[in-house]
Coordinates of C-alpha atoms in Angstrom, one line a residue:
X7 CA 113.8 88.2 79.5
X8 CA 116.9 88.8 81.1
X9 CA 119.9 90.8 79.4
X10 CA 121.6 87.5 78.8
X11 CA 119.3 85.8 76.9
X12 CA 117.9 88.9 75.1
X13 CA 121.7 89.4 73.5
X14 CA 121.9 85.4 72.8
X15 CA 118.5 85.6 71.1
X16 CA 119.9 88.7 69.2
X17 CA 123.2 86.9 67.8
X18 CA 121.2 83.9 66.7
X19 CA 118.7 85.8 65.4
X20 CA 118.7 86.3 61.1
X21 CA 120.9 89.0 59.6
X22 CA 117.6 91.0 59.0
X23 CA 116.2 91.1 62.5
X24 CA 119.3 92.2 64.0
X25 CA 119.3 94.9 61.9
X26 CA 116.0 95.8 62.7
X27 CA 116.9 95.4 66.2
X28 CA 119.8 97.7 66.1
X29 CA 118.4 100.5 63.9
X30 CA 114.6 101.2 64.8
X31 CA 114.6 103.5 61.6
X32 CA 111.3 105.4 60.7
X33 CA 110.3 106.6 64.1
X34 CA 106.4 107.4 64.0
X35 CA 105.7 110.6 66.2
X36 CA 102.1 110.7 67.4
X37 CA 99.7 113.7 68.1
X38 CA 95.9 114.9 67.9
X39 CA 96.3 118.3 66.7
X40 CA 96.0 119.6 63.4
X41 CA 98.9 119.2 60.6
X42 CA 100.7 121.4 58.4
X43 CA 104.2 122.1 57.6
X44 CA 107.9 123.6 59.6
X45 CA 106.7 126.6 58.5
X46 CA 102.9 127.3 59.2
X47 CA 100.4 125.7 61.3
X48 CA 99.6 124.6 64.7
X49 CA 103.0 125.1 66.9
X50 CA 103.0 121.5 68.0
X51 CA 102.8 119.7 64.8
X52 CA 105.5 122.6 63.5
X53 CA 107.5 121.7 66.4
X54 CA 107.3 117.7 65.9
X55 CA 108.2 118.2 62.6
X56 CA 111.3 120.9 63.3
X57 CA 112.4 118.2 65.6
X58 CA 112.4 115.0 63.1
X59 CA 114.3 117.1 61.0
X60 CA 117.3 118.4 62.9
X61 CA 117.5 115.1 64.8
X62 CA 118.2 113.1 60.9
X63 CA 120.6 115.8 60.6
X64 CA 122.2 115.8 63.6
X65 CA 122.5 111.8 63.1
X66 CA 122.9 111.8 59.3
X67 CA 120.0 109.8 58.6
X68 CA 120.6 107.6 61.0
X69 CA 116.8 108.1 62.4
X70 CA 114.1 109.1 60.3
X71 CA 110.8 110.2 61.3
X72 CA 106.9 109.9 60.2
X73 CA 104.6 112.5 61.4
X74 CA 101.3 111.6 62.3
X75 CA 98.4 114.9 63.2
X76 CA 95.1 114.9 64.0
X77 CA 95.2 111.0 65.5
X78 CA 95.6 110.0 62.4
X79 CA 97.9 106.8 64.0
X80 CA 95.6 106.4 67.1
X81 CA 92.9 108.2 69.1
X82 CA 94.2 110.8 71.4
X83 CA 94.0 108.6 75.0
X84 CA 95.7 105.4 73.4
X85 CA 99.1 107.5 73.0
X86 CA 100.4 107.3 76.8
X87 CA 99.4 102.9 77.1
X88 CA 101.1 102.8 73.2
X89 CA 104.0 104.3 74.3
X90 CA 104.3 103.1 77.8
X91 CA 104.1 99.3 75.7
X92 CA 106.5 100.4 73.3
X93 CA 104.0 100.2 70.3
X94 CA 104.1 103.8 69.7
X95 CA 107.8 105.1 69.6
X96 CA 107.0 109.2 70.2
X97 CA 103.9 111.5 70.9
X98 CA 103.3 115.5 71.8
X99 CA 100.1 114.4 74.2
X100 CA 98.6 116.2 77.1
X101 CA 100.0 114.4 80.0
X102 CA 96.8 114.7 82.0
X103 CA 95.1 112.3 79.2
X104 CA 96.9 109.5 80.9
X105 CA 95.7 110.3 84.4
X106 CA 93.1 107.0 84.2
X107 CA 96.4 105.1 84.3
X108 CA 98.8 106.9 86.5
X109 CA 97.6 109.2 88.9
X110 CA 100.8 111.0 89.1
X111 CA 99.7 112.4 85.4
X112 CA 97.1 114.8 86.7
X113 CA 99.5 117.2 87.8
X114 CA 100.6 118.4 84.6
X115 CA 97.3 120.2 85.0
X116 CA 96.3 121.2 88.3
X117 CA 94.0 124.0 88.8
X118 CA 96.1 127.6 89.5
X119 CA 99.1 125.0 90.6
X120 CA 101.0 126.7 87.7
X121 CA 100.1 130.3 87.1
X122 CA 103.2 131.5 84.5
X123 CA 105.0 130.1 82.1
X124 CA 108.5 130.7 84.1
X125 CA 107.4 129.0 86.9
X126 CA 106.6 125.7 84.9
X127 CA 109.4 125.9 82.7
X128 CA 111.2 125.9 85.8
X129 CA 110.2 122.4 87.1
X130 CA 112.4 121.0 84.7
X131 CA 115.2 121.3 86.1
X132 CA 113.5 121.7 90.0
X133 CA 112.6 118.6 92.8
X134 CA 108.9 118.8 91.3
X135 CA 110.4 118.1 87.6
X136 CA 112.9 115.2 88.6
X137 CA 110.4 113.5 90.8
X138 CA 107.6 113.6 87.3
X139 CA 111.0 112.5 85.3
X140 CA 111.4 109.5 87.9
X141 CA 107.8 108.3 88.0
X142 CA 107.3 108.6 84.6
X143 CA 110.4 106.5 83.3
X144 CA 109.8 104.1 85.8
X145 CA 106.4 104.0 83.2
X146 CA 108.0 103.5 80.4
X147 CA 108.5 107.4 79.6
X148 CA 110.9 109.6 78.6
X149 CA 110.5 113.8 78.6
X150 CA 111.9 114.4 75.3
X151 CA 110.4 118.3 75.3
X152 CA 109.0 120.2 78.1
X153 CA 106.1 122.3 76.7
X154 CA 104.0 124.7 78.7
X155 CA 100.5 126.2 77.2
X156 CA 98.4 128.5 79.0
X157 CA 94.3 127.9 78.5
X158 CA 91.8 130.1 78.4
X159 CA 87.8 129.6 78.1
X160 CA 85.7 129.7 75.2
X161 CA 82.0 130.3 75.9
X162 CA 78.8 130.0 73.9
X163 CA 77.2 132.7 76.5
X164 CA 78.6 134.9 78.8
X165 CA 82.4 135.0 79.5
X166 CA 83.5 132.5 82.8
X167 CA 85.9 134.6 85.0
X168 CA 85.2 134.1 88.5
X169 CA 84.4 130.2 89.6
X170 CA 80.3 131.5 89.9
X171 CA 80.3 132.6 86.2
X172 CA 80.0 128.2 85.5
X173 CA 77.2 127.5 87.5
X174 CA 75.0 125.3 85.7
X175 CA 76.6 125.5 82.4
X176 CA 78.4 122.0 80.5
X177 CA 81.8 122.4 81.0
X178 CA 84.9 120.9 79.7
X179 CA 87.8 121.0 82.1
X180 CA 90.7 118.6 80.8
X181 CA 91.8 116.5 83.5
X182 CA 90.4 115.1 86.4
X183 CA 91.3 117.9 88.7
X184 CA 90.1 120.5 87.1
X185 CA 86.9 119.1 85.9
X186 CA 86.8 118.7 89.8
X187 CA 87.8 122.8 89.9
X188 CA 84.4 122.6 87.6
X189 CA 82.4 120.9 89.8
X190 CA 82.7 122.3 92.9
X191 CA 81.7 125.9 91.2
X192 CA 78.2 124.3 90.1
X193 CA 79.5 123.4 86.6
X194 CA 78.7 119.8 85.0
X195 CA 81.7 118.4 83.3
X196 CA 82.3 117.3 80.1
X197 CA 84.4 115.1 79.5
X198 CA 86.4 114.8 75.6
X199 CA 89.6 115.2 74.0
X200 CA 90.6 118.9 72.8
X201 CA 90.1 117.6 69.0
X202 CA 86.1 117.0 69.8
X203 CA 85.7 120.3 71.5
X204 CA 84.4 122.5 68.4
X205 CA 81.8 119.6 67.6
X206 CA 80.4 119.0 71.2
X207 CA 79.8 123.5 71.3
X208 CA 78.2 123.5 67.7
X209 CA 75.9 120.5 68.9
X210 CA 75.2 122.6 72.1
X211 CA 76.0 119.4 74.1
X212 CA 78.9 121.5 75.6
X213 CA 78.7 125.2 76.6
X214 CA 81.9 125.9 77.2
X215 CA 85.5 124.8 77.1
X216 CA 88.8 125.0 78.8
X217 CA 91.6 124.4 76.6
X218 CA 95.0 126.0 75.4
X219 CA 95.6 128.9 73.1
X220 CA 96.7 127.3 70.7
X221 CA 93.8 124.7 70.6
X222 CA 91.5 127.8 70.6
X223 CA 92.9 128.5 67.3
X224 CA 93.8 125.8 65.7
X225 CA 90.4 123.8 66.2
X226 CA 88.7 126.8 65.3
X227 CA 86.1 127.2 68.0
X228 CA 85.7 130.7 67.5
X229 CA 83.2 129.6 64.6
X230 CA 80.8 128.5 67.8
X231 CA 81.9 130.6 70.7
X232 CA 80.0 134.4 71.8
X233 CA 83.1 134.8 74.4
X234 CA 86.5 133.9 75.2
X235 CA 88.3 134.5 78.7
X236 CA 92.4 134.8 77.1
X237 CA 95.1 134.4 79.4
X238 CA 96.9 137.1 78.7
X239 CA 96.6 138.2 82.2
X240 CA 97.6 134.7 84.1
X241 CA 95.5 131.7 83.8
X242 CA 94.5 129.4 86.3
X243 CA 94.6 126.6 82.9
X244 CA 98.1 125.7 82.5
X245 CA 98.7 122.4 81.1
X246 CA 102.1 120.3 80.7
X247 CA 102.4 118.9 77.0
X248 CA 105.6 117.3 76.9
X249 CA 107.2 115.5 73.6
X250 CA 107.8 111.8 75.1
X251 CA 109.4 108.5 73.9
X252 CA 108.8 105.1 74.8
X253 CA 111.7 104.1 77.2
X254 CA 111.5 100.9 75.4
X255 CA 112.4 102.5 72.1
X256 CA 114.7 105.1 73.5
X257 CA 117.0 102.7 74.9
X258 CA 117.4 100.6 71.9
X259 CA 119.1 103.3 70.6
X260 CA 122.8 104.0 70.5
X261 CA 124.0 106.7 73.0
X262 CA 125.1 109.0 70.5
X263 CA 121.1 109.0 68.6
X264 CA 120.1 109.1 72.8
X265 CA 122.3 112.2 73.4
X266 CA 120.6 113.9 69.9
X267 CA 117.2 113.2 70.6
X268 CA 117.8 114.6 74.0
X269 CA 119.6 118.1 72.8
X270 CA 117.3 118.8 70.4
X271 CA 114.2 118.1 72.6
X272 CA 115.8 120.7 75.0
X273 CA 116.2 123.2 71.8
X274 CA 112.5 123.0 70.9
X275 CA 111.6 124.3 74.1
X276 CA 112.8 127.8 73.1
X277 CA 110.4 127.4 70.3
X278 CA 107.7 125.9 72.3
X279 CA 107.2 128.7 74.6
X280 CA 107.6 131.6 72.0
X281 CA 104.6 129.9 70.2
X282 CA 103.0 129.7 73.0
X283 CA 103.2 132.9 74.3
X284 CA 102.2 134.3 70.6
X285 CA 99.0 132.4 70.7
X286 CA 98.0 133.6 73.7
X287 CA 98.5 137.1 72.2
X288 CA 97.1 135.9 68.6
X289 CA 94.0 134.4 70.0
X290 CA 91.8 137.5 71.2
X291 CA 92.4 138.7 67.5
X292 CA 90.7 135.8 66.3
X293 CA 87.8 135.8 68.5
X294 CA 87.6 139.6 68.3
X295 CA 87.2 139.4 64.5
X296 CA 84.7 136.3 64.8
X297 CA 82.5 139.1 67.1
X298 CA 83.0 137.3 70.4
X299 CA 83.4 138.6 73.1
X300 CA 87.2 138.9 74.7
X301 CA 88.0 139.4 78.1
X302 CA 91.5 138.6 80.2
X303 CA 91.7 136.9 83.6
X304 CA 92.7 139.3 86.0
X305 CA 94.8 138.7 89.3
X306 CA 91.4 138.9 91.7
X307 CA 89.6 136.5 89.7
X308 CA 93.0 133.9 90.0
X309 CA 93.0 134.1 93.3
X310 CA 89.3 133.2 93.7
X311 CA 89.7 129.8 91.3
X312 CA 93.0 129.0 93.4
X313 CA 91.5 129.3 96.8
X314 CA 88.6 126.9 95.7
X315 CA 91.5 124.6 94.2
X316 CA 93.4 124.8 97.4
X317 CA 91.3 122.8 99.7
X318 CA 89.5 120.9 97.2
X319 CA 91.5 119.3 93.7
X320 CA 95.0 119.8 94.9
X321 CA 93.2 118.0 98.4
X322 CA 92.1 115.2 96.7
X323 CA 94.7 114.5 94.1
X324 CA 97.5 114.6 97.4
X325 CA 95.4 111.9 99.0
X326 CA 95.5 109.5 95.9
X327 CA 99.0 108.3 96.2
X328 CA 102.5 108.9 98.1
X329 CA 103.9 109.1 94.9
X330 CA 100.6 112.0 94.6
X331 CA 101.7 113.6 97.9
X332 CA 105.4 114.2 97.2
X333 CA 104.5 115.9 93.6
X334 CA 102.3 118.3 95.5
X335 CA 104.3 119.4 98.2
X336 CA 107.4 120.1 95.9
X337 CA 105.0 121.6 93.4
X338 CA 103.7 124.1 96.2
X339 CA 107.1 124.9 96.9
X340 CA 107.2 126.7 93.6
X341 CA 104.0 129.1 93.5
X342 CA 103.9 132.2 92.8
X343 CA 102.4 134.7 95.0
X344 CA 99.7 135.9 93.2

C-alpha cells in the first residue's frame, strides 16, 4: 500500500480505528526467561519491566506495556518472524534464535568472536554495530537495548575447558556456529531453546550446556549439573541479547514516544551489563553450594576454542552471504588479542 492510500484509508476510516491507528497503546514485550518483579528476579525480565515503566513515565501514559516471561505469549523462536510481521510489538530474544531466517543473525554469537564485554558493548556504536543496525531494520527490526551476556558450561560430568574435554558428550551450543564450534571438537549437538535446558540434563538426553550466566541461574541447572566452567576469566560464549521492536510498530509511533523508547533503551544498558557481570560472579556460588564442581576459563584454553573457530565457524558463516562477509571482517577488526 503506498503512503497515499494508506493516509486516505486512515481519514475514511471510523473514529475508533484511527484511534487505534494513532495510539498502539498496551505494548506486549516478549521473552522466554523467567518472571518476577523491578526489584528481584532474572535481570532480563527486571530490565523489560524497568523499561515499560520509565518509558509510561517519560510519555505520561501515553504507552503502556504488558510483560510476557517464560513464553508465556509465544514459544521462544516465533519472537524474531512475530516481530519482523509486526504481530509482536517488542521481545528481549537471543538474536542467534533467528539465524534459520537471516543468516546475518548468527553473529551475535560467534564462537570467541567476542571475548569481553567492552569489546561487544563497543559494536554499538562501531562499523560492525551499524552494519547489524542496517540489516536488521531492513528486517523489520529495531535495537531498542544492546545487551551482552557472557556463557559458561554446565556439565553433568567432568568440567569442558579445552575443545577435547566435549568429545563424545551431547552438547548444547546455541547457534548454528557454535554448535559447529561443538562439532568439530567431537561433540554431538543439541539443539533447544535456553528454557528446555534443565529438562533435556535431568532426562540425560543432554550432557552438557552452553548458555549465559544468568540462564545458569535462573533456570536452575545447578539442580542437575556435577560442573560448571564460569566465565569469570573470559569466555569464548558471548551472546548478543538485544531488546527489539517491530519497525512496523515503532514507526507508527509519534517521534517524541520514538525518541523515549530509544533513550531509555540506551539507559538499560547500564543496567544490563552490571547484571550481567554480577551473575557471572553470582553463579560459581550457586554451583559451589549445589556441590558442583567450579572451574574458570583461563586465557590458554580461549585461545585453543578460538583457533578451532578461526578456520572453521567464522569460515563458514563468512561464506554464507555478502551481507555474512562484511559483518565478519568489521567484526575481526575489533578482537582482542588474547
Amino acid at each position: 500500500m503506498t503512503r497515499r492510500a494508506m493516509l486516505g484509508a486512515i481519514a475514511t476510516s471510523p473514529l475508533w480505528m484511527q484511534s487505534a491507528w494513532a495510539q498502539p497503546g498496551n505494548l506486549k514485550i516478549s521473552h522466554q526467561f523467567p518472571g518476577g518483579s523491578i526489584a528481584q528476579g532474572d535481570f532480563r525480565d527486571r530490565l523489560c519491566r524497568m523499561f515499560a515503566a520509565e518509558v509510561e513515565k517519560r510519555t505520561r501514559g501515553g504507552l503502556k506495556f504488558s510483560i510476557y516471561p517464560e513464553s508465556s505469549l509465544m514459544g521462544a523462536n516465533a519472537q524474531f518472524g512475530a516481530l519482523k510481521g509486526g504481530s509482536l510489538d517488542m521481545a528481549l530474544v537471543p538474536l542467534s534464535y533467528a539465524g534459520a531466517e537471516a543468516p546475518e543473525a548468527n553473529i551475535g554469537l560467534m564462537p570467541a568472536l567476542v571475548t569481553s564485554y567492552e569489546q561487544g558493548y563497543a559494536w554499538k556504536d562501531a562499523p560492525v554495530g551499524r552494519e547489524l543496525s542496517r540489516i536488521l531494520a531492513e528486517q523489520g527490526l529495531v535495537i531498542v537495548s544492546w545487551i551482552w551476556q557472557a556463557g559458561g558450561v554446565a556439565s553433568r560430568g567432568a568440567p569442558i575447558v579445552e575443545p577435547e574435554d566435549a568429545r563424545g558428550l551431547k552438547v548444547r551450543g546455541g547457534s548454528r556456529e557454535m554448535d559447529q564450534l561443538l562439532r568439530d571438537a567431537g561433540a554431538t549437538v543439541v539443539e533447544l531453546p535456553s528454557n528446555e535446558i534443565q529438562a533435556a540434563l535431568r532426562s540425560g538426553s543432554l550432557d552438557a550446556a552452553l548458555t549465559s550466566s544468568t540462564s545458569l541461574i535462573s533456570f536452575r541447572l545447578h539442580e542437575s549439573a556435577k560442573s560448571l566452567t564460569t566465565a569469570r576469566g573470559g569466555s569464548y560464549w558471548f551472546m548478543f541479547e538485544p531488546l527489539m521492536m517491530s519497525r512496523t510498530v515503532f514507526d507508527r509511533l509519534p517521534k517524541q514516544q520514538q525518541a523515549a523508547i530509544m533513550a531509555v533503551g540506551a539507559d538499560m544498558e547500564k543496567f544490563a551489563l552490571r547484571a550481567a557481570r554480577a551473575d557471572d560472579a553470582a553463579v560459581a556460588a550457586v554451583y559451589r553450594r549445589a556441590g558442583a564442581r567450579v572451574i574458570d576459563m583461563n586465557t590458554d584454553s580461549l585461545r585453543k576454542w578460538q583457533a578451532v573457530a578461526r578456520t572453521t565457524a567464522w569460515k563458514e558463516f563468512s561464506e554464507r552471504s555478502e551481507n555474512c562477509a562484511k559483518l565478519m571482517a568489521l567484526a575481526e577488526q575489533s578482537i582482542a588479542v588474547l
